[in-house]
């Protein structure tokens, strides 16, 4: 790989369609992403009705309405992206399962944030939460406005060297959108330390392993993507999620690696990733830790 193109691993873009404003925003983002990839956009609508238990023909109205919604959405997308290949899928059952069934291993699933106004707009909708928590392929939860923020950067949250896959996915996105990649490594500060003023010498020793982590990941990215504009930053903060949310205000996309958190919110979501999906100022792409996005390029 010479770093001038996004490289392998970017499949179709699969997006959920339900007619809500949040879903329309997600469709707009997904269509632009698919057009940049020169890939296929797959529009999926789930008819969440137990059709197998209904009398013959009784569920036809929901399916007909779903098909009409898909057709209208496809027409709108193709009006803005005439060269884009758009396919539609009408599935039975709950939306998360329909999206998972429609996505192949290299596809990216896109969902809307599903906020409903007021304080509840900060909370993650049930579909987005379930899709993200059980992710086996990359998932993008679209937050923010219809248009990119104009920040002109993709931000990757790097926790340690196992986040090479996350950084690699972010690099491919930055190449697609023709913007710089920012690698940000944030490490926590115990309250007992954060509440007092430390001298310069006190900061150097604890920071050294974190500097090495960031240097190792950035070196690999420069080797694999030599044409990419790359910026790195290390930061100590009382709140790791808070620092990442703040940084997302200056990004068009935040890419994070999934965590394994048994007994919390599924195999992919940990507390930090959940906080980012709830509060980030831009779309968030979640790369499953053990999914194809973390594979080697060799």
CSV table of C-alpha atoms in Angstrom, one decimal:
chain,number,residue,atom,x,y,z
A,1,UNK,CA,0.0,0.0,0.0
A,2,UNK,CA,1.4,3.4,-1.0
A,3,UNK,CA,-0.9,5.5,1.1
A,4,UNK,CA,-2.3,7.4,-1.8
A,5,UNK,CA,-5.7,5.6,-1.8
A,6,UNK,CA,-7.8,4.3,1.1
A,7,UNK,CA,-6.7,0.7,0.5
A,8,UNK,CA,-8.6,-2.5,1.0
A,9,UNK,CA,-11.3,-3.2,3.5
A,10,UNK,CA,-13.9,-0.6,2.5
A,11,UNK,CA,-17.1,-2.4,1.5
A,12,UNK,CA,-20.7,-1.2,1.0
A,13,UNK,CA,-22.4,1.3,3.2
A,14,UNK,CA,-25.6,-0.1,4.8
A,15,UNK,CA,-27.9,2.5,6.4
A,16,UNK,CA,-31.2,2.2,8.3
A,17,UNK,CA,-34.2,4.1,6.9
A,18,UNK,CA,-37.3,4.8,9.0
A,19,UNK,CA,-38.5,8.3,7.8
A,20,UNK,CA,-37.3,10.1,10.9
A,21,UNK,CA,-35.2,13.3,10.7
A,22,UNK,CA,-32.3,11.4,12.4
A,23,UNK,CA,-32.5,8.7,9.8
A,24,UNK,CA,-32.6,11.2,6.9
A,25,UNK,CA,-29.4,12.8,8.3
A,26,UNK,CA,-27.8,9.3,8.5
A,27,UNK,CA,-28.8,8.5,4.9
A,28,UNK,CA,-27.3,11.8,3.6
A,29,UNK,CA,-24.0,11.0,5.4
A,30,UNK,CA,-24.0,7.4,4.2
A,31,UNK,CA,-24.7,8.4,0.6
A,32,UNK,CA,-21.7,10.8,0.6
A,33,UNK,CA,-19.5,8.1,2.2
A,34,UNK,CA,-20.6,5.5,-0.4
A,35,UNK,CA,-20.0,7.9,-3.3
A,36,UNK,CA,-16.5,8.7,-2.0
A,37,UNK,CA,-15.8,4.9,-1.7
A,38,UNK,CA,-17.3,4.4,-5.2
A,39,UNK,CA,-19.2,1.6,-3.6
A,40,UNK,CA,-22.8,0.6,-3.1
A,41,UNK,CA,-25.3,2.2,-0.8
A,42,UNK,CA,-27.8,-0.3,0.7
A,43,UNK,CA,-31.0,1.3,2.2
A,44,UNK,CA,-32.6,-1.0,4.8
A,45,UNK,CA,-36.1,-0.6,6.3
A,46,UNK,CA,-37.3,-3.1,8.9
A,47,UNK,CA,-41.0,-4.0,9.2
A,48,UNK,CA,-41.2,-4.8,12.9
A,49,UNK,CA,-44.4,-6.8,12.9
A,50,UNK,CA,-45.0,-10.5,13.6
A,51,UNK,CA,-46.2,-11.2,10.1
A,52,UNK,CA,-46.0,-14.9,10.6
A,53,UNK,CA,-48.7,-14.7,13.3
A,54,UNK,CA,-51.1,-12.4,11.4
A,55,UNK,CA,-53.9,-13.4,9.1
A,56,UNK,CA,-52.9,-13.5,5.4
A,57,UNK,CA,-52.6,-10.0,3.9
A,58,UNK,CA,-53.0,-8.1,7.2
A,59,UNK,CA,-49.3,-7.0,7.3
A,60,UNK,CA,-49.3,-5.9,3.7
A,61,UNK,CA,-50.0,-2.2,4.6
A,62,UNK,CA,-46.8,-1.9,6.7
A,63,UNK,CA,-44.7,-3.6,4.0
A,64,UNK,CA,-46.2,-1.4,1.3
A,65,UNK,CA,-45.5,1.7,3.3
A,66,UNK,CA,-41.9,0.5,3.9
A,67,UNK,CA,-41.4,-0.2,0.2
A,68,UNK,CA,-42.7,3.3,-0.7
A,69,UNK,CA,-40.4,4.9,1.9
A,70,UNK,CA,-37.4,3.0,0.5
A,71,UNK,CA,-38.3,4.0,-3.1
A,72,UNK,CA,-38.7,7.7,-2.2
A,73,UNK,CA,-35.4,7.7,-0.3
A,74,UNK,CA,-33.6,6.0,-3.1
A,75,UNK,CA,-34.9,8.6,-5.6
A,76,UNK,CA,-33.8,11.4,-3.3
A,77,UNK,CA,-30.3,9.9,-3.0
A,78,UNK,CA,-29.8,9.3,-6.7
A,79,UNK,CA,-30.9,12.9,-7.5
A,80,UNK,CA,-27.9,14.1,-5.5
A,81,UNK,CA,-25.5,11.2,-6.4
A,82,UNK,CA,-26.5,10.1,-9.9
A,83,UNK,CA,-23.5,7.9,-10.3
A,84,UNK,CA,-24.1,6.0,-7.1
A,85,UNK,CA,-25.3,2.4,-7.1
A,86,UNK,CA,-28.3,2.2,-4.6
A,87,UNK,CA,-30.1,-0.9,-3.6
A,88,UNK,CA,-33.0,-1.3,-1.2
A,89,UNK,CA,-33.9,-4.1,1.3
A,90,UNK,CA,-37.1,-4.6,3.1
A,91,UNK,CA,-36.6,-6.9,6.1
A,92,UNK,CA,-38.9,-8.4,8.7
A,93,UNK,CA,-38.3,-8.1,12.4
A,94,UNK,CA,-36.5,-5.5,14.5
A,95,UNK,CA,-34.2,-2.9,12.8
A,96,UNK,CA,-30.9,-3.9,14.5
A,97,UNK,CA,-31.3,-7.5,13.3
A,98,UNK,CA,-32.2,-6.4,9.8
A,99,UNK,CA,-29.2,-4.2,9.6
A,100,UNK,CA,-26.8,-6.9,10.8
A,101,UNK,CA,-28.3,-9.4,8.3
A,102,UNK,CA,-27.8,-7.0,5.5
A,103,UNK,CA,-24.2,-6.2,6.2
A,104,UNK,CA,-21.2,-8.3,5.1
A,105,UNK,CA,-18.0,-8.5,7.0
A,106,UNK,CA,-16.4,-5.5,5.2
A,107,UNK,CA,-19.5,-3.4,5.1
A,108,UNK,CA,-20.1,-0.3,7.3
A,109,UNK,CA,-23.5,0.1,9.1
A,110,UNK,CA,-24.8,3.6,9.5
A,111,UNK,CA,-27.6,4.6,11.9
A,112,UNK,CA,-29.1,7.9,13.1
A,113,UNK,CA,-28.7,9.0,16.6
A,114,UNK,CA,-32.5,9.0,17.2
A,115,UNK,CA,-32.6,11.9,19.7
A,116,UNK,CA,-36.2,13.2,20.4
A,117,UNK,CA,-35.5,16.7,21.7
A,118,UNK,CA,-34.7,18.3,25.0
A,119,UNK,CA,-32.3,16.5,27.4
A,120,UNK,CA,-33.3,13.2,25.9
A,121,UNK,CA,-31.7,14.2,22.7
A,122,UNK,CA,-28.4,13.5,24.4
A,123,UNK,CA,-29.3,9.9,25.0
A,124,UNK,CA,-28.7,7.2,22.5
A,125,UNK,CA,-31.7,5.7,20.7
A,126,UNK,CA,-32.5,2.0,21.2
A,127,UNK,CA,-31.7,1.0,17.6
A,128,UNK,CA,-28.4,2.8,17.6
A,129,UNK,CA,-27.5,1.4,21.0
A,130,UNK,CA,-28.3,-2.2,20.1
A,131,UNK,CA,-26.5,-2.0,16.7
A,132,UNK,CA,-23.4,-0.5,18.3
A,133,UNK,CA,-23.4,-2.9,21.3
A,134,UNK,CA,-23.4,-6.0,19.1
A,135,UNK,CA,-21.2,-4.7,16.3
A,136,UNK,CA,-19.1,-7.1,14.3
A,137,UNK,CA,-18.5,-4.7,11.5
A,138,UNK,CA,-17.8,-0.9,11.6
A,139,UNK,CA,-20.8,1.1,12.8
A,140,UNK,CA,-21.3,4.8,12.3
A,141,UNK,CA,-23.7,6.7,14.6
A,142,UNK,CA,-24.5,10.0,12.9
A,143,UNK,CA,-24.6,12.9,15.3
A,144,UNK,CA,-24.5,16.6,14.5
A,145,UNK,CA,-26.0,18.3,11.5
A,146,UNK,CA,-26.7,17.1,8.0
A,147,UNK,CA,-23.6,18.7,6.6
A,148,UNK,CA,-20.1,18.0,7.9
A,149,UNK,CA,-18.9,20.5,10.6
A,150,UNK,CA,-16.3,21.9,8.3
A,151,UNK,CA,-13.6,21.1,10.8
A,152,UNK,CA,-11.6,19.4,8.0
A,153,UNK,CA,-10.2,16.5,10.0
A,154,UNK,CA,-10.8,12.9,11.1
A,155,UNK,CA,-10.1,12.3,14.7
A,156,UNK,CA,-9.0,8.9,16.0
A,157,UNK,CA,-9.0,8.1,19.7
A,158,UNK,CA,-6.0,5.9,20.5
A,159,UNK,CA,-6.0,4.2,23.9
A,160,UNK,CA,-3.0,1.8,23.3
A,161,UNK,CA,-1.1,-0.1,20.6
A,162,UNK,CA,-4.1,-2.4,20.1
A,163,UNK,CA,-5.9,0.5,18.5
A,164,UNK,CA,-3.8,0.2,15.4
A,165,UNK,CA,-6.9,-1.1,13.6
A,166,UNK,CA,-8.9,1.9,14.7
A,167,UNK,CA,-6.2,4.3,13.6
A,168,UNK,CA,-5.9,2.5,10.3
A,169,UNK,CA,-9.7,2.8,9.7
A,170,UNK,CA,-9.5,6.5,10.5
A,171,UNK,CA,-6.6,7.0,8.1
A,172,UNK,CA,-8.7,5.4,5.3
A,173,UNK,CA,-11.5,7.8,6.1
A,174,UNK,CA,-9.2,10.8,6.1
A,175,UNK,CA,-7.9,9.8,2.7
A,176,UNK,CA,-11.5,9.4,1.4
A,177,UNK,CA,-12.5,12.8,2.6
A,178,UNK,CA,-9.2,14.4,1.7
A,179,UNK,CA,-8.6,15.8,5.2
A,180,UNK,CA,-5.9,15.4,7.8
A,181,UNK,CA,-5.9,12.7,10.5
A,182,UNK,CA,-5.6,13.6,14.1
A,183,UNK,CA,-4.5,10.9,16.5
A,184,UNK,CA,-5.4,11.8,20.1
A,185,UNK,CA,-4.3,9.8,23.1
A,186,UNK,CA,-5.9,10.8,26.4
A,187,UNK,CA,-5.0,9.3,29.8
A,188,UNK,CA,-6.8,9.8,33.0
A,189,UNK,CA,-5.6,11.7,36.1
A,190,UNK,CA,-6.6,10.5,39.6
A,191,UNK,CA,-8.6,13.1,41.4
A,192,UNK,CA,-6.0,13.3,44.2
A,193,UNK,CA,-3.4,14.4,41.6
A,194,UNK,CA,-5.7,16.6,39.5
A,195,UNK,CA,-6.8,18.6,42.6
A,196,UNK,CA,-3.3,19.8,43.3
A,197,UNK,CA,-0.8,21.7,41.1
A,198,UNK,CA,2.0,19.4,40.0
A,199,UNK,CA,5.4,20.7,39.1
A,200,UNK,CA,6.9,20.2,35.6
A,201,UNK,CA,9.1,17.4,36.8
A,202,UNK,CA,6.1,15.6,38.3
A,203,UNK,CA,4.5,15.4,34.8
A,204,UNK,CA,7.4,14.0,32.8
A,205,UNK,CA,7.7,10.4,34.2
A,206,UNK,CA,4.0,9.4,34.2
A,207,UNK,CA,3.7,10.8,30.7
A,208,UNK,CA,6.5,8.8,29.1
A,209,UNK,CA,4.7,5.5,28.5
A,210,UNK,CA,1.8,7.5,27.0
A,211,UNK,CA,4.2,9.3,24.7
A,212,UNK,CA,5.6,6.0,23.6
A,213,UNK,CA,2.1,4.6,22.8
A,214,UNK,CA,1.3,7.6,20.6
A,215,UNK,CA,4.7,7.6,18.9
A,216,UNK,CA,4.4,3.9,18.1
A,217,UNK,CA,0.9,4.2,16.5
A,218,UNK,CA,1.8,7.4,14.6
A,219,UNK,CA,4.9,5.8,13.2
A,220,UNK,CA,2.9,2.8,11.9
A,221,UNK,CA,0.4,5.2,10.3
A,222,UNK,CA,3.2,7.2,8.5
A,223,UNK,CA,4.6,3.9,7.2
A,224,UNK,CA,1.3,2.6,5.9
A,225,UNK,CA,-0.1,5.9,4.7
A,226,UNK,CA,2.9,8.1,3.7
A,227,UNK,CA,0.8,10.7,1.8
A,228,UNK,CA,-1.6,11.3,4.7
A,229,UNK,CA,-1.4,14.5,6.6
A,230,UNK,CA,-1.0,13.4,10.2
A,231,UNK,CA,-1.2,15.2,13.5
A,232,UNK,CA,-0.7,13.7,17.0
A,233,UNK,CA,-1.6,14.9,20.5
A,234,UNK,CA,-1.3,13.5,23.9
A,235,UNK,CA,-3.3,14.8,26.8
A,236,UNK,CA,-3.8,14.1,30.5
A,237,UNK,CA,-7.3,14.9,31.8
A,238,UNK,CA,-9.6,14.2,34.7
A,239,UNK,CA,-12.1,12.7,32.3
A,240,UNK,CA,-11.0,10.7,29.2
A,241,UNK,CA,-14.5,10.7,27.7
A,242,UNK,CA,-14.9,14.4,28.4
A,243,UNK,CA,-11.6,15.3,26.7
A,244,UNK,CA,-12.6,13.2,23.6
A,245,UNK,CA,-16.1,14.8,23.5
A,246,UNK,CA,-14.5,18.2,23.6
A,247,UNK,CA,-12.1,17.3,20.8
A,248,UNK,CA,-14.9,16.0,18.6
A,249,UNK,CA,-16.2,19.6,18.3
A,250,UNK,CA,-13.3,20.1,16.0
A,251,UNK,CA,-13.7,17.0,13.9
A,252,UNK,CA,-15.9,15.8,11.0
A,253,UNK,CA,-15.7,12.2,12.2
A,254,UNK,CA,-14.5,10.5,15.4
A,255,UNK,CA,-13.2,7.0,15.1
A,256,UNK,CA,-12.9,4.8,18.2
A,257,UNK,CA,-12.1,1.2,18.9
A,258,UNK,CA,-14.7,-1.1,20.4
A,259,UNK,CA,-14.1,-2.5,23.9
A,260,UNK,CA,-15.0,-5.8,25.4
A,261,UNK,CA,-17.0,-5.1,28.6
A,262,UNK,CA,-18.6,-8.3,29.8
A,263,UNK,CA,-21.8,-7.6,31.8
A,264,UNK,CA,-21.9,-3.9,30.8
A,265,UNK,CA,-23.5,-3.1,27.4
A,266,UNK,CA,-22.5,-5.9,25.1
A,267,UNK,CA,-19.2,-7.1,23.7
A,268,UNK,CA,-18.3,-3.9,22.0
A,269,UNK,CA,-19.4,-1.0,24.2
A,270,UNK,CA,-17.6,0.2,27.3
A,271,UNK,CA,-18.3,3.3,29.3
A,272,UNK,CA,-16.0,5.5,27.3
A,273,UNK,CA,-17.4,4.4,23.9
A,274,UNK,CA,-21.0,4.8,25.2
A,275,UNK,CA,-20.3,8.3,26.4
A,276,UNK,CA,-18.9,9.3,23.0
A,277,UNK,CA,-21.9,7.8,21.2
A,278,UNK,CA,-24.1,9.8,23.5
A,279,UNK,CA,-22.4,13.2,23.6
A,280,UNK,CA,-19.9,13.6,20.6
A,281,UNK,CA,-20.4,16.7,18.4
A,282,UNK,CA,-19.8,14.7,15.2
A,283,UNK,CA,-20.6,11.3,13.7
A,284,UNK,CA,-18.8,8.5,15.6
A,285,UNK,CA,-17.4,5.4,13.9
A,286,UNK,CA,-17.0,2.4,16.2
A,287,UNK,CA,-14.5,-0.3,15.0
A,288,UNK,CA,-15.0,-3.6,16.7
A,289,UNK,CA,-11.8,-4.6,18.5
A,290,UNK,CA,-11.9,-8.2,17.0
A,291,UNK,CA,-13.7,-7.3,13.8
A,292,UNK,CA,-12.1,-7.1,10.2
A,293,UNK,CA,-11.3,-3.4,10.8
A,294,UNK,CA,-8.5,-4.5,13.2
A,295,UNK,CA,-6.9,-6.9,10.8
A,296,UNK,CA,-3.3,-6.5,9.6
A,297,UNK,CA,-2.4,-5.0,6.2
A,298,UNK,CA,0.3,-7.6,5.7
